[in-house]
mmCIF file of N, CA and C in Angstrom:
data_model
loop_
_atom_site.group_PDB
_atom_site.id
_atom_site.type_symbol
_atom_site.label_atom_id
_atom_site.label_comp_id
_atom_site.label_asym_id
_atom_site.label_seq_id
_atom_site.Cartn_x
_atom_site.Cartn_y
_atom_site.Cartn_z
ATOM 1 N N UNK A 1 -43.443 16.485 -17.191
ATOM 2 C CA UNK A 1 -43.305 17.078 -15.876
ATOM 3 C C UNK A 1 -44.203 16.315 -14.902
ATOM 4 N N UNK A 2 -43.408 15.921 -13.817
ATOM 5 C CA UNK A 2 -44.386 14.905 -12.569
ATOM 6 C C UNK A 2 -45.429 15.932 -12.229
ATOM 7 N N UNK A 3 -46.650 15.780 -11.911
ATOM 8 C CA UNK A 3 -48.111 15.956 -10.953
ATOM 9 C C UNK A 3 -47.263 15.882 -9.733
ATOM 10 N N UNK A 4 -47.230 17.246 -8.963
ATOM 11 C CA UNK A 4 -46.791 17.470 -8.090
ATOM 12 C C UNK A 4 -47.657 17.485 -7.082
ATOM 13 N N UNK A 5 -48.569 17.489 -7.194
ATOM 14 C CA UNK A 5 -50.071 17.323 -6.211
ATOM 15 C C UNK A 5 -50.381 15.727 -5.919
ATOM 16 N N UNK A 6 -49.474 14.734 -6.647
ATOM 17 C CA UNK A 6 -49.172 13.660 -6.280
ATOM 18 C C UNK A 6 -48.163 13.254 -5.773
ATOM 19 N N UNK A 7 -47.595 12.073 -5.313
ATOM 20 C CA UNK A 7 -46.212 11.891 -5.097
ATOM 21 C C UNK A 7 -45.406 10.521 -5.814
ATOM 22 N N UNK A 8 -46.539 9.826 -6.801
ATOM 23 C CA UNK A 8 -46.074 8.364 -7.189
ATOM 24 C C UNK A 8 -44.809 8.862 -7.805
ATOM 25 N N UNK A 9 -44.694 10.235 -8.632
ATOM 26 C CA UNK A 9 -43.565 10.036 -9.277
ATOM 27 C C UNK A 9 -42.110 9.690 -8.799
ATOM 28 N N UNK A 10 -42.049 10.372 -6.988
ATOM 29 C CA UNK A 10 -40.924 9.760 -6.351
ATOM 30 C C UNK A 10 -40.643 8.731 -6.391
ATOM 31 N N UNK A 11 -41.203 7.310 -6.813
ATOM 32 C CA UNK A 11 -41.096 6.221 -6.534
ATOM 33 C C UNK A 11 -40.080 5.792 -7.851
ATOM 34 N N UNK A 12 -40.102 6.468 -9.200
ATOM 35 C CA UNK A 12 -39.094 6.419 -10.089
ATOM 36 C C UNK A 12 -38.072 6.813 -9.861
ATOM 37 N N UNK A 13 -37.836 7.590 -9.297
ATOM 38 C CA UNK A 13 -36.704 8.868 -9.141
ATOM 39 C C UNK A 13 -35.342 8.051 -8.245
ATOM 40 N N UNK A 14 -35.046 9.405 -8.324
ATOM 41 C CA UNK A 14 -33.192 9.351 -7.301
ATOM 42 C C UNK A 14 -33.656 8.608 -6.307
ATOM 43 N N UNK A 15 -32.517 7.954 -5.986
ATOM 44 C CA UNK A 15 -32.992 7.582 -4.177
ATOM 45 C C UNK A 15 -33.130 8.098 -3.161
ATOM 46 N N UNK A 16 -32.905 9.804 -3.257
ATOM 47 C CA UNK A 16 -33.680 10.364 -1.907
ATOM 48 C C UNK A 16 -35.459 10.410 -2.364
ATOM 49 N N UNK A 17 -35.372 10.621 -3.297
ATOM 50 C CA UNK A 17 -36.838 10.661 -3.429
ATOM 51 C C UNK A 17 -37.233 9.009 -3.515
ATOM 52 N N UNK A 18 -36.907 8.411 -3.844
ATOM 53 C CA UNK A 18 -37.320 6.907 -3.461
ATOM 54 C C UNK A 18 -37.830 6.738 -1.637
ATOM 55 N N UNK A 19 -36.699 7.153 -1.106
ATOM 56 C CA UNK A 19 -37.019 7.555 0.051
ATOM 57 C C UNK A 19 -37.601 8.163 0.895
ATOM 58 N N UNK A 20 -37.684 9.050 0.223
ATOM 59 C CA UNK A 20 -38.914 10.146 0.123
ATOM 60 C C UNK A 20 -40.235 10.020 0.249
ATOM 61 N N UNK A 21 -40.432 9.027 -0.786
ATOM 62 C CA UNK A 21 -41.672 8.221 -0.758
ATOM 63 C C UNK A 21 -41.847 7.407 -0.119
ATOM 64 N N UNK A 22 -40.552 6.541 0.341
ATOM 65 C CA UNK A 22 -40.979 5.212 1.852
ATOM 66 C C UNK A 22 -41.515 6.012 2.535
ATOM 67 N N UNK A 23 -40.972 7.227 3.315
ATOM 68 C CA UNK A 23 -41.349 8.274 4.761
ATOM 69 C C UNK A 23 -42.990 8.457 4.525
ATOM 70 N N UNK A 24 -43.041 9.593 3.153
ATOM 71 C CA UNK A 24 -44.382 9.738 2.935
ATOM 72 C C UNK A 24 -45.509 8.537 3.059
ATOM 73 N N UNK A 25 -45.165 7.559 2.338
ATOM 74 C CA UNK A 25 -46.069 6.285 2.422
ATOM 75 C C UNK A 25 -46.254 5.450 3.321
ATOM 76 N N UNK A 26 -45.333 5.572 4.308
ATOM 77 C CA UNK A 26 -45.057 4.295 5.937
ATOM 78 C C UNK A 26 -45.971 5.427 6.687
ATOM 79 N N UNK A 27 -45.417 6.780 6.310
ATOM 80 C CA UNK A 27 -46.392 7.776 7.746
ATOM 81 C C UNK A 27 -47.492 7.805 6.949
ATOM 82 N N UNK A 28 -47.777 7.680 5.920
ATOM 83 C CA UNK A 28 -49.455 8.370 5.526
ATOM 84 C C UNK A 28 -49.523 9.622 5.507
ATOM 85 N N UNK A 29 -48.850 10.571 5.291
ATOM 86 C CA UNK A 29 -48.897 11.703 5.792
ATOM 87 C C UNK A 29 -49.464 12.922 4.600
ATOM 88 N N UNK A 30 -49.555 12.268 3.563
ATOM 89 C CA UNK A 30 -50.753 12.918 2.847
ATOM 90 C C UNK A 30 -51.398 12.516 3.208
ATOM 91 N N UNK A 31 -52.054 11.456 3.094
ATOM 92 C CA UNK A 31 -53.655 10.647 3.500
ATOM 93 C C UNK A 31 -54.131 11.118 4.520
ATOM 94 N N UNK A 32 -53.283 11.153 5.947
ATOM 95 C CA UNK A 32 -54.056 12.044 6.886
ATOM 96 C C UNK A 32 -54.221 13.482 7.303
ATOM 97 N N UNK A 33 -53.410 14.039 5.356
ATOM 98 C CA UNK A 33 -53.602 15.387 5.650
ATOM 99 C C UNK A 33 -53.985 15.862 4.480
ATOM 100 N N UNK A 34 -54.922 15.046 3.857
ATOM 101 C CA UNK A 34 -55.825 15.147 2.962
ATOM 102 C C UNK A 34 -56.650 16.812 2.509
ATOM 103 N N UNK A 35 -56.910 17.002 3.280
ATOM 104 C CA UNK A 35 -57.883 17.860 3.593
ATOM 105 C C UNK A 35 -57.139 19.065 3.504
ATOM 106 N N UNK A 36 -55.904 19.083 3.559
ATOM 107 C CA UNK A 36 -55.383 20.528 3.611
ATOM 108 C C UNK A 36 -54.254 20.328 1.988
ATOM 109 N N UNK A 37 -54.831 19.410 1.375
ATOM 110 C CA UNK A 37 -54.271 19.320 -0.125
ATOM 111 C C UNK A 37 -52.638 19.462 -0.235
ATOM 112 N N UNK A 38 -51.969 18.583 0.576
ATOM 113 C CA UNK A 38 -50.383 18.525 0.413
ATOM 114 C C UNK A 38 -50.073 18.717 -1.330
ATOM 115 N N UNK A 39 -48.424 19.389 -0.595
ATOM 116 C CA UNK A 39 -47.716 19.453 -2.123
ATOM 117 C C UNK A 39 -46.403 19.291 -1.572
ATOM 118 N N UNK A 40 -45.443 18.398 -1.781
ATOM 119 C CA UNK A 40 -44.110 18.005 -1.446
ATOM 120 C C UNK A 40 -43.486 19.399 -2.192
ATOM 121 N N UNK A 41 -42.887 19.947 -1.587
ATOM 122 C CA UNK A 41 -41.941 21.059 -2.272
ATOM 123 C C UNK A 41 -40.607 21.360 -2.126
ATOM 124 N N UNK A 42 -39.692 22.066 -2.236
ATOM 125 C CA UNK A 42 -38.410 22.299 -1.995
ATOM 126 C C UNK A 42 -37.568 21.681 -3.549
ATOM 127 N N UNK A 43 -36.241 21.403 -2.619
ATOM 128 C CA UNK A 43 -35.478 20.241 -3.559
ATOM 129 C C UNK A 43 -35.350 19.088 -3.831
ATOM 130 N N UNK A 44 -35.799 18.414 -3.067
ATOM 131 C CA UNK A 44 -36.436 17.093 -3.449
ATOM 132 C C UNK A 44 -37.291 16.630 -4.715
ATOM 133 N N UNK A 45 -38.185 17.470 -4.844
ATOM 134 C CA UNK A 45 -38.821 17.349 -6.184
ATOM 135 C C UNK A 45 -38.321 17.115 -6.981
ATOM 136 N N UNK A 46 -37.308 18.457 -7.263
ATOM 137 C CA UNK A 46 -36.664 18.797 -8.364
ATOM 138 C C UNK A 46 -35.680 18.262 -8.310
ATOM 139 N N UNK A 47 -35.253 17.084 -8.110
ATOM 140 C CA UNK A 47 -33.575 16.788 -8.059
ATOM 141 C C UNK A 47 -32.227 17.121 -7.557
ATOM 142 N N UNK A 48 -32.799 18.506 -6.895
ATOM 143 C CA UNK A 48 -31.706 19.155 -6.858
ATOM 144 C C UNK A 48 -31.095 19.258 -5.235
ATOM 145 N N UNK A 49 -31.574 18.424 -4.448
ATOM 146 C CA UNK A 49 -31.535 18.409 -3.222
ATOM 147 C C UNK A 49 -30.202 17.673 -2.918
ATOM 148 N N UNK A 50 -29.336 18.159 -1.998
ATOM 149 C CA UNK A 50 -27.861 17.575 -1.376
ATOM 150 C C UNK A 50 -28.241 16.372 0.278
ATOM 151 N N UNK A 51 -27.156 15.987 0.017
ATOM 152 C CA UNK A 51 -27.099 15.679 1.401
ATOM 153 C C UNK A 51 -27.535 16.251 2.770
ATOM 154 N N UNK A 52 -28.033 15.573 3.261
ATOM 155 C CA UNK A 52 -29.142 16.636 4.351
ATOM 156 C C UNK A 52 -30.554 17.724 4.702
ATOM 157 N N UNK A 53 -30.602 17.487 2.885
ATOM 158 C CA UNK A 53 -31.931 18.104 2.432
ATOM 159 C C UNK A 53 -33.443 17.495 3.320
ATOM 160 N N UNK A 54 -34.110 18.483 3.654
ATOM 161 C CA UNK A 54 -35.306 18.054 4.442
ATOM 162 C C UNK A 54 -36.195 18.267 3.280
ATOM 163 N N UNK A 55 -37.822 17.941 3.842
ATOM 164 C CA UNK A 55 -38.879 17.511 3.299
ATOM 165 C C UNK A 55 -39.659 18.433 3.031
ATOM 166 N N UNK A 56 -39.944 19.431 2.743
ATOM 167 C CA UNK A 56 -40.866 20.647 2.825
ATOM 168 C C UNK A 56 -42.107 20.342 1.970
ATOM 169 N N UNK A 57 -43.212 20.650 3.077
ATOM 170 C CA UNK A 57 -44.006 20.677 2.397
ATOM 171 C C UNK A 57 -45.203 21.771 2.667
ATOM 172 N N UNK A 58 -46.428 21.959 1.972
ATOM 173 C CA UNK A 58 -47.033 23.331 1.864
ATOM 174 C C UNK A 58 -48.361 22.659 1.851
ATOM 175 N N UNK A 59 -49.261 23.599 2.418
ATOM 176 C CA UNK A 59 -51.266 22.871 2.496
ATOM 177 C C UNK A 59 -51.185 23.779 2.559
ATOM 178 N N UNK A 60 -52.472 24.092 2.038
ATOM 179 C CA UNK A 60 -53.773 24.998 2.207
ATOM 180 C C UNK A 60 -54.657 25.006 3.073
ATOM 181 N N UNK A 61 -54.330 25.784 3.876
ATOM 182 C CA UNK A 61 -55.026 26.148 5.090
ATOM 183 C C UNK A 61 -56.246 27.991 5.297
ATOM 184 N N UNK A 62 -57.354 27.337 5.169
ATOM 185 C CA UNK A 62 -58.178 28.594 5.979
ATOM 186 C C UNK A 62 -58.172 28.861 7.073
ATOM 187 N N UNK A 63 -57.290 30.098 7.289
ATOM 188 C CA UNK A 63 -56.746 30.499 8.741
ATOM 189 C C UNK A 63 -57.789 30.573 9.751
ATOM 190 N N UNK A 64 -58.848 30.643 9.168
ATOM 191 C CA UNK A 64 -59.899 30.724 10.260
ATOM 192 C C UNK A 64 -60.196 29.339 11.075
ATOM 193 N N UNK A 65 -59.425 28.043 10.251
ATOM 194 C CA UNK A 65 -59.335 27.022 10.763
ATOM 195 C C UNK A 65 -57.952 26.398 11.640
ATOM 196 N N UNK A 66 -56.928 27.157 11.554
ATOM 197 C CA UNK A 66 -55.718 27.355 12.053
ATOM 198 C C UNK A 66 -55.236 26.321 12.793
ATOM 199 N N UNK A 67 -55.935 26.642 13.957
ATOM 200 C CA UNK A 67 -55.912 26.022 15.033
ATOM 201 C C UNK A 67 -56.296 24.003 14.948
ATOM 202 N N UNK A 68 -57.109 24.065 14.090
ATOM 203 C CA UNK A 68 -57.370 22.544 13.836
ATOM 204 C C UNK A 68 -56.023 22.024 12.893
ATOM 205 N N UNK A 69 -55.637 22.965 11.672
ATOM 206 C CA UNK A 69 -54.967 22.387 10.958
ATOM 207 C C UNK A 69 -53.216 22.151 12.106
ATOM 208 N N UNK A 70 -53.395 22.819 12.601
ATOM 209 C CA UNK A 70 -52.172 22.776 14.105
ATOM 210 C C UNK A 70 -52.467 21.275 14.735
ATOM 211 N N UNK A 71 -53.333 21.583 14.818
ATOM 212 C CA UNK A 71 -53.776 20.264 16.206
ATOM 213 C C UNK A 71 -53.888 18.717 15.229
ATOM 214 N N UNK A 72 -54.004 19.132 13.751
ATOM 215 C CA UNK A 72 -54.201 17.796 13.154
ATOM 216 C C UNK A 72 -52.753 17.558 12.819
ATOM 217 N N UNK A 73 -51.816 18.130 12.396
ATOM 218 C CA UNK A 73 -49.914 18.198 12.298
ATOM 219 C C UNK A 73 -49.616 17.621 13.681
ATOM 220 N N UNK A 74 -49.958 17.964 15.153
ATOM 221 C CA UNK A 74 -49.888 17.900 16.228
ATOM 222 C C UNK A 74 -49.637 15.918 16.305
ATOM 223 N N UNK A 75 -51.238 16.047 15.904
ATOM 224 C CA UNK A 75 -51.822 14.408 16.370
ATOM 225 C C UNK A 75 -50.751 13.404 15.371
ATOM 226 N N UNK A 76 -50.938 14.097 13.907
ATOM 227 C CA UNK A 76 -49.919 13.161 13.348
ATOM 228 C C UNK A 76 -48.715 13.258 13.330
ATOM 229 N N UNK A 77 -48.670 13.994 14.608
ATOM 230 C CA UNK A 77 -46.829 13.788 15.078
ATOM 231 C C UNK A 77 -45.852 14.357 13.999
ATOM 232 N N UNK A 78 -46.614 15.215 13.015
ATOM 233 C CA UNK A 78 -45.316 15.929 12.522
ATOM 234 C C UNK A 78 -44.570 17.142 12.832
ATOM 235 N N UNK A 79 -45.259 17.758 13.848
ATOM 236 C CA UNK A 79 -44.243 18.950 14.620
ATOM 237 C C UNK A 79 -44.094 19.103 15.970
ATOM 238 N N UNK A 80 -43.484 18.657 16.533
ATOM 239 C CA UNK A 80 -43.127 18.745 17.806
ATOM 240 C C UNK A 80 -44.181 19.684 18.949
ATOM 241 N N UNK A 81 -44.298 19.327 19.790
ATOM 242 C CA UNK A 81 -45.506 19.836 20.694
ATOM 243 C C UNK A 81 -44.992 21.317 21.103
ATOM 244 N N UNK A 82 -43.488 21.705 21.378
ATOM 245 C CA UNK A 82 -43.073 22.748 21.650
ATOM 246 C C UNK A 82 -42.996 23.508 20.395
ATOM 247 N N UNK A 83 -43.203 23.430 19.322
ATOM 248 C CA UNK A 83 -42.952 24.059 18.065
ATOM 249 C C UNK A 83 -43.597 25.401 18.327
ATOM 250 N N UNK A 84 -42.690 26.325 17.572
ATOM 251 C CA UNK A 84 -43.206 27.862 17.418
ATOM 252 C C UNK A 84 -43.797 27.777 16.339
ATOM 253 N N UNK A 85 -44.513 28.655 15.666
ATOM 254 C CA UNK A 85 -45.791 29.011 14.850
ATOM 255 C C UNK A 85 -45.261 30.045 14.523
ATOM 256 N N UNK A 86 -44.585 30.535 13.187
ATOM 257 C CA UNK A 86 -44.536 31.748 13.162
ATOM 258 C C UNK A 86 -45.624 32.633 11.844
ATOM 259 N N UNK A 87 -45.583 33.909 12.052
ATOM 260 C CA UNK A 87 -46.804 33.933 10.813
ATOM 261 C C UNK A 87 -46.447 35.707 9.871
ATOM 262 N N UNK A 88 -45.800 34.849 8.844
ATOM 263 C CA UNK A 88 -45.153 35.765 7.328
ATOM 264 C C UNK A 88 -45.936 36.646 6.586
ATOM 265 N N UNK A 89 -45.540 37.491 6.388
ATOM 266 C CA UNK A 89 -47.077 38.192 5.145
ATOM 267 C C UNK A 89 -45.965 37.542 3.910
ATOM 268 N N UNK A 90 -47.239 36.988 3.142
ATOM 269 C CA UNK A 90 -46.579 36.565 2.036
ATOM 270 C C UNK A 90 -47.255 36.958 1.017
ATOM 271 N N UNK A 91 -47.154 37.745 -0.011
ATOM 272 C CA UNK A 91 -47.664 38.013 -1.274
ATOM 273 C C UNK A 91 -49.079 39.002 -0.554
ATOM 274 N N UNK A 92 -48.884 39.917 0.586
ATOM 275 C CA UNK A 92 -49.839 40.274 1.238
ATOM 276 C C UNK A 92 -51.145 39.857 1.880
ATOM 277 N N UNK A 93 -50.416 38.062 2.261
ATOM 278 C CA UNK A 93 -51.627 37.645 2.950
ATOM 279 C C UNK A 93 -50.509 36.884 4.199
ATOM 280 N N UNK A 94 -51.265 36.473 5.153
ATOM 281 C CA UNK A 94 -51.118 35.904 6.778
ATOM 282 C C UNK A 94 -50.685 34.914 6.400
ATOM 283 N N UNK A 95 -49.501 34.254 6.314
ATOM 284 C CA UNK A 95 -48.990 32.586 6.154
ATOM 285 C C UNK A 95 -48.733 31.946 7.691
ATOM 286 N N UNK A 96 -49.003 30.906 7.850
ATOM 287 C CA UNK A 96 -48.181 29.948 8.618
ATOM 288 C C UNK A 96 -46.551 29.390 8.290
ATOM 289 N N UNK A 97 -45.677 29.445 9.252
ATOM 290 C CA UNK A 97 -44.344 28.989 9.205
ATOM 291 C C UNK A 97 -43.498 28.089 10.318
#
């Protein structure tokens, strides 16, 4: 089973995940989001992703830091400046969405 807290294993894989890994690796986009401990998730991982499948991914964020982990997604240009914020109870705690 691939280390999902990594991403080299995309680089074997199907060619969306081949691809997968160009995006991740040309943007850096773990590396400059280090700190909030990325995990590539969805269908992609798992193979099981179709045509048109997006990238999902999940950090760990201390909400009390919120606002930075916003503004650091912001700077590295992965969510649009107009983006809504929405916020889930999940498993009875405050998520970001």
């Amino acid at each position: 089973m691939p280390d999902f807290t990594r991403i080299d294993y995309l680089k074997d894989g199907n060619e969306r995940q081949k691809r997968a890994y160009e995006i991740l690796t040309k943007y850096r986009v773990f590396e400059k989001l280090k700190d909030y401990s990325p995990i590539l998730a969805g269908t992609v991982p798992i193979e099981i992703d179709i045509k048109g499948s997006d990238l999902d991914l999940i950090f760990e964020v201390d909400l009390k830091f919120e606002q930075d982990f916003l503004d650091d997604l912001l700077f590295c240009q992965l969510i649009p400046q107009d983006a809504e914020v929405e916020y889930p109870i999940v498993n009875g705690e405050k998520a970001l969405h």
